[in-house]
XYZ file of N, CA and C in Angstrom:
504
model
N -3.347 -0.393 -0.980
C -2.590 0.735 -1.465
C -1.343 0.872 -0.613
N -0.231 1.120 -1.254
C 1.023 1.402 -0.564
C 1.610 2.655 -1.209
N 1.736 3.700 -0.428
C 2.264 4.965 -0.939
C 3.777 4.909 -1.116
N 4.279 5.775 -1.978
C 5.711 5.844 -2.257
C 6.412 6.960 -1.512
N 5.884 7.348 -0.351
C 6.497 8.400 0.452
C 5.678 9.672 0.463
N 5.920 10.488 1.462
C 5.156 11.724 1.644
C 5.205 12.619 0.409
N 6.369 12.687 -0.231
C 6.511 13.514 -1.439
C 6.924 12.665 -2.651
N 6.693 11.358 -2.552
C 7.010 10.470 -3.667
C 8.452 10.014 -3.713
N 9.160 10.131 -2.613
C 10.597 9.825 -2.606
C 10.930 8.350 -2.850
N 9.973 7.443 -2.687
C 10.253 6.023 -2.934
C 9.599 5.489 -4.203
N 8.961 6.323 -4.976
C 8.234 5.859 -6.159
C 9.151 5.244 -7.210
N 10.186 5.932 -7.615
C 11.102 5.401 -8.637
C 11.749 4.111 -8.156
N 12.211 4.101 -6.918
C 12.817 2.897 -6.339
C 11.850 1.726 -6.412
N 10.593 1.957 -6.028
C 9.608 0.879 -6.021
C 9.398 0.315 -7.425
N 9.206 1.189 -8.396
C 8.937 0.735 -9.764
C 10.167 0.062 -10.370
N 11.331 0.673 -10.214
C 12.554 0.111 -10.800
C 12.986 -1.194 -10.123
N 12.663 -1.357 -8.835
C 13.077 -2.544 -8.082
C 11.983 -3.599 -7.986
N 10.820 -3.333 -8.579
C 9.678 -4.260 -8.498
C 9.316 -4.597 -7.060
N 9.171 -3.551 -6.269
C 8.779 -3.692 -4.874
C 7.758 -2.610 -4.535
N 7.237 -2.706 -3.326
C 6.437 -1.642 -2.750
C 6.678 -1.682 -1.256
N 6.573 -0.533 -0.635
C 6.767 -0.477 0.810
C 7.702 0.631 1.193
N 8.473 0.371 2.226
C 9.390 1.373 2.740
C 8.767 2.144 3.876
N 9.433 3.212 4.245
C 8.979 4.001 5.376
C 9.272 3.309 6.690
N 8.760 3.857 7.769
C 8.894 3.264 9.099
C 10.350 2.940 9.424
N 11.228 3.874 9.120
C 12.679 3.656 9.213
C 13.171 3.241 10.588
N 12.480 3.655 11.634
C 12.931 3.331 12.991
C 12.660 1.877 13.368
N 11.748 1.244 12.652
C 11.290 -0.108 12.990
C 12.157 -1.136 12.275
N 12.623 -2.124 13.025
C 13.487 -3.159 12.467
C 12.729 -4.268 11.759
N 13.438 -5.317 11.484
C 12.962 -6.481 10.738
C 11.740 -7.113 11.404
N 10.712 -7.368 10.610
C 9.474 -7.980 11.098
C 9.310 -9.419 10.621
N 10.350 -9.965 10.019
C 10.256 -11.304 9.443
C 9.779 -12.342 10.451
N 10.208 -12.251 11.680
C 9.851 -13.246 12.687
C 8.523 -12.971 13.375
N 7.847 -11.900 13.018
C 6.542 -11.587 13.608
C 5.460 -12.392 12.900
N 4.619 -13.028 13.686
C 3.548 -13.826 13.085
C 2.162 -13.300 13.432
N 2.084 -12.116 14.053
C 0.795 -11.518 14.364
C 0.944 -10.006 14.450
N -0.189 -9.353 14.375
C -0.197 -7.893 14.505
C 0.302 -7.474 15.890
N -0.012 -8.273 16.894
C 0.421 -7.963 18.254
C 1.947 -8.021 18.363
N 2.567 -8.979 17.704
C 4.033 -9.060 17.715
C 4.645 -7.865 16.982
N 4.016 -7.440 15.893
C 4.486 -6.242 15.192
C 4.357 -5.028 16.112
N 3.249 -4.935 16.847
C 3.059 -3.828 17.785
C 4.165 -3.816 18.838
N 4.556 -4.967 19.326
C 5.656 -5.029 20.307
C 6.952 -4.467 19.719
N 7.252 -4.802 18.470
C 8.459 -4.300 17.807
C 8.355 -2.788 17.620
N 7.181 -2.317 17.207
C 6.968 -0.883 16.994
C 7.116 -0.128 18.313
N 6.501 -0.621 19.383
C 6.598 0.059 20.683
C 8.041 0.124 21.166
N 8.798 -0.936 20.937
C 10.208 -0.940 21.347
C 11.018 0.062 20.514
N 10.676 0.212 19.241
C 11.409 1.120 18.356
C 11.014 2.580 18.566
N 9.790 2.806 19.003
C 9.253 4.164 19.154
C 8.678 4.370 20.551
N 9.496 4.255 21.591
C 8.970 4.299 22.952
C 8.311 5.628 23.333
N 8.640 6.714 22.687
C 8.061 8.010 23.015
C 6.734 8.297 22.346
N 6.345 7.457 21.403
C 5.090 7.675 20.670
C 3.901 7.230 21.521
N 2.791 7.930 21.404
C 1.581 7.484 22.112
C 1.104 6.138 21.557
N 0.435 5.376 22.383
C -0.034 4.045 21.988
C -0.902 4.081 20.724
N -1.828 5.042 20.561
C -2.614 5.050 19.309
C -1.743 5.193 18.057
N -0.700 5.997 18.124
C 0.203 6.141 16.973
C 0.937 4.834 16.716
N 1.406 4.181 17.773
C 2.086 2.895 17.609
C 1.140 1.846 17.032
N -0.103 1.850 17.462
C -1.090 0.900 16.921
C -1.327 1.159 15.434
N -1.388 2.429 15.058
C -1.569 2.783 13.656
C -0.397 2.275 12.823
N 0.829 2.546 13.267
C 2.017 2.059 12.554
C 2.010 0.536 12.474
N 1.670 -0.114 13.585
C 1.663 -1.587 13.610
C 0.639 -2.142 12.622
N -0.517 -1.508 12.521
C -1.543 -1.978 11.585
C -1.042 -1.876 10.145
N -0.379 -0.778 9.821
C 0.136 -0.606 8.466
C 1.270 -1.594 8.183
N 2.165 -1.752 9.142
C 3.269 -2.699 8.953
C 2.767 -4.143 8.903
N 1.733 -4.459 9.670
C 1.173 -5.809 9.615
C 0.552 -6.067 8.242
N -0.014 -5.041 7.629
C -0.543 -5.218 6.269
C 0.585 -5.657 5.341
N 1.750 -5.010 5.437
C 2.899 -5.420 4.612
C 3.399 -6.796 5.016
N 3.481 -7.043 6.300
C 4.077 -8.290 6.803
C 3.154 -9.496 6.648
N 1.845 -9.300 6.894
C 0.983 -10.477 6.968
C -0.306 -10.467 6.194
N -0.787 -9.303 5.764
C -2.091 -9.262 5.106
C -2.016 -9.278 3.590
N -1.099 -8.527 3.009
C -0.992 -8.504 1.551
C -0.417 -9.844 1.095
N -1.110 -10.476 0.174
C -0.747 -11.812 -0.280
C -0.334 -11.792 -1.754
N 0.447 -12.799 -2.138
C 0.826 -12.961 -3.539
C -0.455 -13.004 -4.376
N -0.471 -12.227 -5.448
C -1.631 -12.133 -6.328
C -2.516 -10.937 -6.050
N -2.404 -10.336 -4.861
C -3.219 -9.164 -4.537
C -2.835 -7.983 -5.427
N -3.805 -7.149 -5.713
C -3.555 -5.920 -6.461
C -2.919 -4.903 -5.522
N -1.887 -4.221 -6.020
C -1.218 -3.157 -5.270
C -1.304 -1.893 -6.114
N -1.717 -0.817 -5.491
C -1.831 0.461 -6.193
C -0.967 1.489 -5.472
N -0.307 2.339 -6.260
C 0.542 3.391 -5.707
C 0.245 4.701 -6.456
N -0.428 5.646 -5.778
C -0.588 6.962 -6.396
C 0.781 7.624 -6.521
N 1.090 8.144 -7.690
C 2.400 8.741 -7.941
C 2.312 10.255 -7.794
N 3.018 10.775 -6.831
C 2.997 12.221 -6.601
C 3.820 12.961 -7.643
N 4.925 12.369 -8.077
C 5.824 13.047 -9.015
C 5.158 13.303 -10.365
N 4.385 12.335 -10.847
C 3.784 12.467 -12.179
C 2.279 12.678 -12.147
N 1.681 12.625 -10.964
C 0.217 12.743 -10.826
C -0.518 11.622 -11.556
N 0.134 10.461 -11.655
C -0.501 9.298 -12.262
C -0.636 8.208 -11.200
N -1.113 7.053 -11.612
C -1.325 5.925 -10.712
C -0.566 4.727 -11.266
N 0.083 3.966 -10.384
C 0.730 2.707 -10.763
C -0.069 1.562 -10.133
N -0.282 0.514 -10.911
C -1.010 -0.660 -10.419
C -0.241 -1.907 -10.830
N -0.156 -2.847 -9.895
C 0.497 -4.118 -10.176
C -0.064 -5.213 -9.291
N 0.632 -6.338 -9.316
C 0.239 -7.477 -8.479
C 1.393 -7.848 -7.575
N 1.051 -8.225 -6.350
C 2.054 -8.683 -5.396
C 2.632 -10.011 -5.885
N 3.963 -10.091 -5.927
C 4.644 -11.297 -6.406
C 5.363 -12.050 -5.297
N 5.604 -11.381 -4.181
C 6.230 -12.069 -3.037
C 5.870 -11.322 -1.771
N 5.844 -12.071 -0.679
C 5.487 -11.489 0.603
C 6.593 -10.632 1.183
N 6.391 -10.273 2.414
C 7.278 -9.358 3.130
C 8.729 -9.811 3.114
N 9.590 -8.823 2.907
C 11.020 -9.045 3.056
C 11.626 -7.782 3.659
N 12.609 -7.977 4.498
C 13.326 -6.854 5.108
C 14.607 -6.679 4.332
N 14.739 -5.550 3.663
C 15.882 -5.290 2.790
C 16.981 -4.588 3.586
N 17.762 -5.364 4.278
C 18.785 -4.847 5.184
C 19.829 -3.988 4.477
N 20.071 -4.225 3.198
C 21.096 -3.484 2.460
C 20.593 -2.179 1.853
N 19.313 -1.887 2.008
C 18.739 -0.649 1.472
C 18.871 0.483 2.490
N 18.606 1.716 2.037
C 18.503 2.853 2.946
C 17.456 2.528 4.004
N 17.577 3.144 5.166
C 16.657 2.832 6.259
C 15.199 3.124 5.905
N 14.954 3.969 4.925
C 13.596 4.301 4.529
C 13.045 3.355 3.450
N 13.807 2.328 3.094
C 13.396 1.410 2.020
C 13.580 -0.051 2.428
N 13.362 -0.362 3.668
C 13.662 -1.729 4.118
C 12.458 -2.652 4.205
N 11.291 -2.147 4.535
C 10.092 -2.988 4.635
C 9.460 -3.066 3.248
N 9.435 -4.247 2.642
C 8.986 -4.325 1.252
C 8.239 -5.623 0.952
N 7.451 -5.548 -0.104
C 6.848 -6.719 -0.734
C 7.235 -6.653 -2.206
N 7.269 -7.793 -2.879
C 7.546 -7.808 -4.311
C 6.301 -7.445 -5.097
N 6.469 -6.647 -6.145
C 5.337 -6.232 -6.983
C 5.762 -6.238 -8.447
N 4.923 -6.807 -9.287
C 5.079 -6.663 -10.731
C 4.204 -5.478 -11.126
N 4.835 -4.340 -11.374
C 4.097 -3.132 -11.753
C 3.679 -3.268 -13.221
N 2.415 -3.546 -13.441
C 1.886 -3.782 -14.781
C 1.636 -2.472 -15.513
N 1.059 -1.511 -14.816
C 0.772 -0.193 -15.406
C 1.297 0.878 -14.460
N 2.101 1.782 -14.995
C 2.698 2.820 -14.152
C 2.382 4.227 -14.650
N 1.465 4.337 -15.583
C 1.196 5.638 -16.196
C -0.292 5.916 -16.360
N -1.087 5.473 -15.408
C -2.535 5.657 -15.513
C -2.875 7.089 -15.098
N -3.439 7.873 -16.005
C -3.821 9.243 -15.633
C -4.952 9.223 -14.599
N -4.898 10.130 -13.675
C -5.958 10.221 -12.659
C -7.312 10.503 -13.311
N -7.308 11.105 -14.468
C -8.559 11.411 -15.158
C -9.296 10.148 -15.607
N -8.604 8.996 -15.648
C -9.250 7.735 -16.025
C -9.938 7.060 -14.843
N -9.822 7.658 -13.660
C -10.389 7.065 -12.450
C -11.486 7.979 -11.931
N -12.637 7.386 -11.637
C -13.782 8.177 -11.176
C -13.494 8.778 -9.788
N -14.153 9.872 -9.514
C -13.853 10.682 -8.336
C -13.966 9.913 -7.021
N -14.960 9.041 -6.885
C -15.106 8.328 -5.616
C -13.889 7.443 -5.321
N -13.331 6.820 -6.346
C -12.139 5.996 -6.164
C -10.907 6.874 -5.936
N -10.846 8.021 -6.580
C -9.749 8.962 -6.323
C -9.750 9.410 -4.866
N -10.934 9.624 -4.301
C -11.003 9.993 -2.885
C -10.379 8.894 -2.026
N -10.657 7.636 -2.333
C -10.062 6.519 -1.584
C -8.548 6.500 -1.744
N -8.070 6.803 -2.950
C -6.626 6.847 -3.195
C -5.955 7.995 -2.448
N -6.733 8.938 -1.985
C -6.210 10.060 -1.206
C -6.197 9.792 0.285
N -6.460 8.551 0.685
C -6.474 8.207 2.112
C -5.166 8.616 2.781
N -5.243 8.906 4.044
C -4.108 9.415 4.815
C -3.012 8.366 5.022
N -3.379 7.122 5.170
C -2.431 6.068 5.535
C -1.429 5.776 4.423
N -0.240 5.319 4.825
C 0.788 4.898 3.877
C 0.421 3.548 3.277
N -0.080 2.636 4.108
C -0.477 1.296 3.673
C -1.901 1.066 4.152
N -2.808 0.776 3.231
C -4.190 0.491 3.631
C -4.898 -0.299 2.534
N -5.996 -0.912 2.928
C -6.817 -1.656 1.979
C -7.917 -0.741 1.463
N -8.090 -0.704 0.173
C -9.167 0.065 -0.435
C -10.335 -0.882 -0.647
N -11.404 -0.692 0.119
C -12.508 -1.636 0.019
C -13.872 -0.975 -0.183
N -13.900 0.328 -0.304
C -15.165 1.025 -0.535
C -15.441 1.135 -2.032
N -16.714 1.216 -2.361
C -17.151 1.496 -3.737
C -16.586 0.515 -4.763
N -16.530 -0.758 -4.400
C -16.068 -1.799 -5.329
C -14.648 -1.546 -5.823
N -13.808 -0.998 -4.958
C -12.451 -0.601 -5.352
C -11.669 -1.755 -5.973
N -11.711 -2.937 -5.372
C -10.907 -4.052 -5.889
C -11.313 -4.436 -7.305
N -12.602 -4.568 -7.536
C -13.087 -4.923 -8.874
C -12.681 -3.858 -9.895
N -12.802 -2.614 -9.521
C -12.503 -1.510 -10.433
C -11.014 -1.432 -10.737
N -10.188 -1.610 -9.705
C -8.734 -1.580 -9.918
C -8.292 -2.752 -10.795
N -8.942 -3.888 -10.623
C -8.628 -5.047 -11.463
C -8.931 -4.739 -12.929
N -10.062 -4.099 -13.197
C -10.414 -3.724 -14.579
C -9.371 -2.774 -15.166
N -8.942 -1.812 -14.359
C -7.933 -0.853 -14.817
C -6.604 -1.568 -15.047
N -6.224 -2.449 -14.138
C -4.990 -3.223 -14.260
C -4.969 -4.016 -15.564
N -6.104 -4.547 -15.942
C -6.209 -5.358 -17.155
C -6.294 -4.517 -18.428
N -6.156 -3.202 -18.292
C -6.153 -2.331 -19.462
C -7.474 -1.678 -19.767
N -8.464 -1.938 -18.946
C -9.766 -1.330 -19.172
C -9.876 0.016 -18.478
N -11.086 0.500 -18.447
C -11.333 1.774 -17.780
C -12.113 1.518 -16.492
N -12.155 2.514 -15.654
C -12.877 2.423 -14.380
C -14.368 2.353 -14.671
N -15.019 1.218 -14.351
C -16.443 1.093 -14.643
C -17.335 1.791 -13.619
N -16.747 2.288 -12.537
C -17.537 2.883 -11.470
C -18.051 1.803 -10.544
N -18.611 2.227 -9.439
C -19.137 1.286 -8.444
C -20.416 0.648 -8.979
N -20.578 -0.618 -8.644
C -21.823 -1.305 -9.002
C -22.873 -0.924 -7.984
N -23.998 -0.493 -8.463
C -25.092 -0.100 -7.578
C -26.154 -1.185 -7.662
N -26.499 -1.782 -6.516
C -27.520 -2.840 -6.559
C -28.870 -2.275 -7.036
N -29.555 -3.064 -7.844
C -30.870 -2.634 -8.303
C -31.908 -2.937 -7.232
N -33.016 -2.255 -7.276
C -34.074 -2.462 -6.305
C -34.565 -3.889 -6.417
N -34.688 -4.555 -5.264
C -35.148 -5.926 -5.233
C -34.059 -6.957 -5.361
N -32.803 -6.535 -5.604
C -31.727 -7.518 -5.696
C -31.271 -7.903 -4.299
N -30.670 -9.056 -4.188
C -30.219 -9.520 -2.876
C -28.744 -9.337 -2.708
């Protein structure tokens, strides 16, 4: 999941530009970083007054954009402006958009397949995951990936698969 800003300020930009990301305006280009530790070094240099736990949190989120999200991965963006959900697939890895506003520079390419999914089509447990505090995070509870894939393909949220008694 990659959010479009605290109040949705990057949502239109993301959908219209076929990207996701942004935020972390103080942090420069991460293109040359090849590990989370290198991203942490850049974050600490950019935010010297922040406590180490905050810098580690930012570095983890930025490393997800820089190194963890891969081409083909599902990307979901809860839309604050419309109270809907956008889902797409990552089409290109990290890029630093030097010509964008400082709040729109860290990005990945995304083909937004569906941008108008009503929250009512998503079961409550998955909605709770979509309400996570982080700007960038992996949704891995309650079969989130499988369910988001079904929704992306035009289906409905099937809910979490519950193992039957005696299954392995």
